[in-house]
Coordinates of C-alpha atoms in Angstrom, one line a residue:
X1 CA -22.9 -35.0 -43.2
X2 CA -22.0 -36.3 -39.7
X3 CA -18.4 -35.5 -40.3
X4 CA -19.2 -31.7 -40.6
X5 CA -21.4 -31.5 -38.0
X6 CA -19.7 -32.7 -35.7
X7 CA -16.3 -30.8 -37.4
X8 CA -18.6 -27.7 -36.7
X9 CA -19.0 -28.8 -33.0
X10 CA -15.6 -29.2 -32.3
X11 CA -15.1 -25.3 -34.2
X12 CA -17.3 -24.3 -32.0
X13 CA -16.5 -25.9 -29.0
X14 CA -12.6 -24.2 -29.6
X15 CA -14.0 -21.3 -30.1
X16 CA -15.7 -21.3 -27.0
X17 CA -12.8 -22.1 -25.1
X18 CA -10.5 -19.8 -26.8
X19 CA -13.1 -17.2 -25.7
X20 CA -12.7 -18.5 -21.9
X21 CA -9.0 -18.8 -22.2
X22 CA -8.8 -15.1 -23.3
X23 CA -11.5 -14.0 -20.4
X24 CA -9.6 -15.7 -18.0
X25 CA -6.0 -14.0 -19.1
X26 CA -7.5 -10.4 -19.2
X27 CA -9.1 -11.4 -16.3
X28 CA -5.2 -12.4 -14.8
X29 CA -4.2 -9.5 -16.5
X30 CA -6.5 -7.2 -15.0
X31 CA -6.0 -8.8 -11.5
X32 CA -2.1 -8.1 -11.9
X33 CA -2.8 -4.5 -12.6
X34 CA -4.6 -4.2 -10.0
X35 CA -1.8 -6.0 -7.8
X36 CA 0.4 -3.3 -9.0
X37 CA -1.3 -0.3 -8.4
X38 CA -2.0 -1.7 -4.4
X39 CA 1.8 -2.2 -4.3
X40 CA 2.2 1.4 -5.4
X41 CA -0.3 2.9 -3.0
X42 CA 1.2 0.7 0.0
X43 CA 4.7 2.4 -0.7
X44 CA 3.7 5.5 -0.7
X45 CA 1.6 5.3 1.9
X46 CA 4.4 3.9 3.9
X47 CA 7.0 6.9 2.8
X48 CA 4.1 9.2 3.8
X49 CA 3.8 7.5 7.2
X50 CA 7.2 7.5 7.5
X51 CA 7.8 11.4 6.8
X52 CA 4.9 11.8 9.7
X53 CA 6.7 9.3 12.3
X54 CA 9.7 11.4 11.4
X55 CA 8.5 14.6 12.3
X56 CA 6.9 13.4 15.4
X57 CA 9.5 11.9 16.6
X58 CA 11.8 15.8 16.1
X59 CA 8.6 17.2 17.8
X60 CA 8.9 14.8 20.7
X61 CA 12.8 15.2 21.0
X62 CA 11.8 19.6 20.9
X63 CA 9.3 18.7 23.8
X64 CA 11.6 16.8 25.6
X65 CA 14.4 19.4 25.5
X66 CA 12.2 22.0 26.9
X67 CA 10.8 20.1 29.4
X68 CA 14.4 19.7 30.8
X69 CA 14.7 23.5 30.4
X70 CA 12.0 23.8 32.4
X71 CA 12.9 21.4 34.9
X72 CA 16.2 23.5 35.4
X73 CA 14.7 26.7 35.8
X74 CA 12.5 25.5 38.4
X75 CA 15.2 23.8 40.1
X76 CA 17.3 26.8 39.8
X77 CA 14.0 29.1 41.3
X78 CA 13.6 26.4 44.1
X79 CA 17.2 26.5 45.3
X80 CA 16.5 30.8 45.0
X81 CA 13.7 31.0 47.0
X82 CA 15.6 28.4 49.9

């Protein structure tokens, strides 16, 4: 009688643990997913930032060129007007 209790225990107590053991990998599992899709996001968040920095940067190189337009012209007025 002893024998199958305690056999029963030890079914039990590997059943527990096999219920742990699989919690724990879909817990892994889950976390690794999770991992992935964060990856994901990051990179497209970083071609999306890069796009913007991109266009900025043409803006600021359109800005520039006019501002030296400008500059000319009122260089060009100044030596006029002398």
């Amino acid at each position: 009688m002893e024998n199958v209790l305690n056999r029963e225990n030890v079914f039990a107590i590997v059943d527990q643990l096999r219920h742990v053991i699989d919690k724990s990998f879909s817990s892994s599992e889950r976390l690794q997913l999770d991992m992935e899709a964060e990856m994901r996001r990051l990179r497209e968040n970083a071609t999306i930032y890069k796009q913007i920095i991109s266009e900025l940067e043409e803006r600021l190189q359109h800005a520039l060129r006019e501002n030296q337009d400008l500059e000319k012209s009122v260089t060009e007025l100044t030596k006029q007007l002398e």
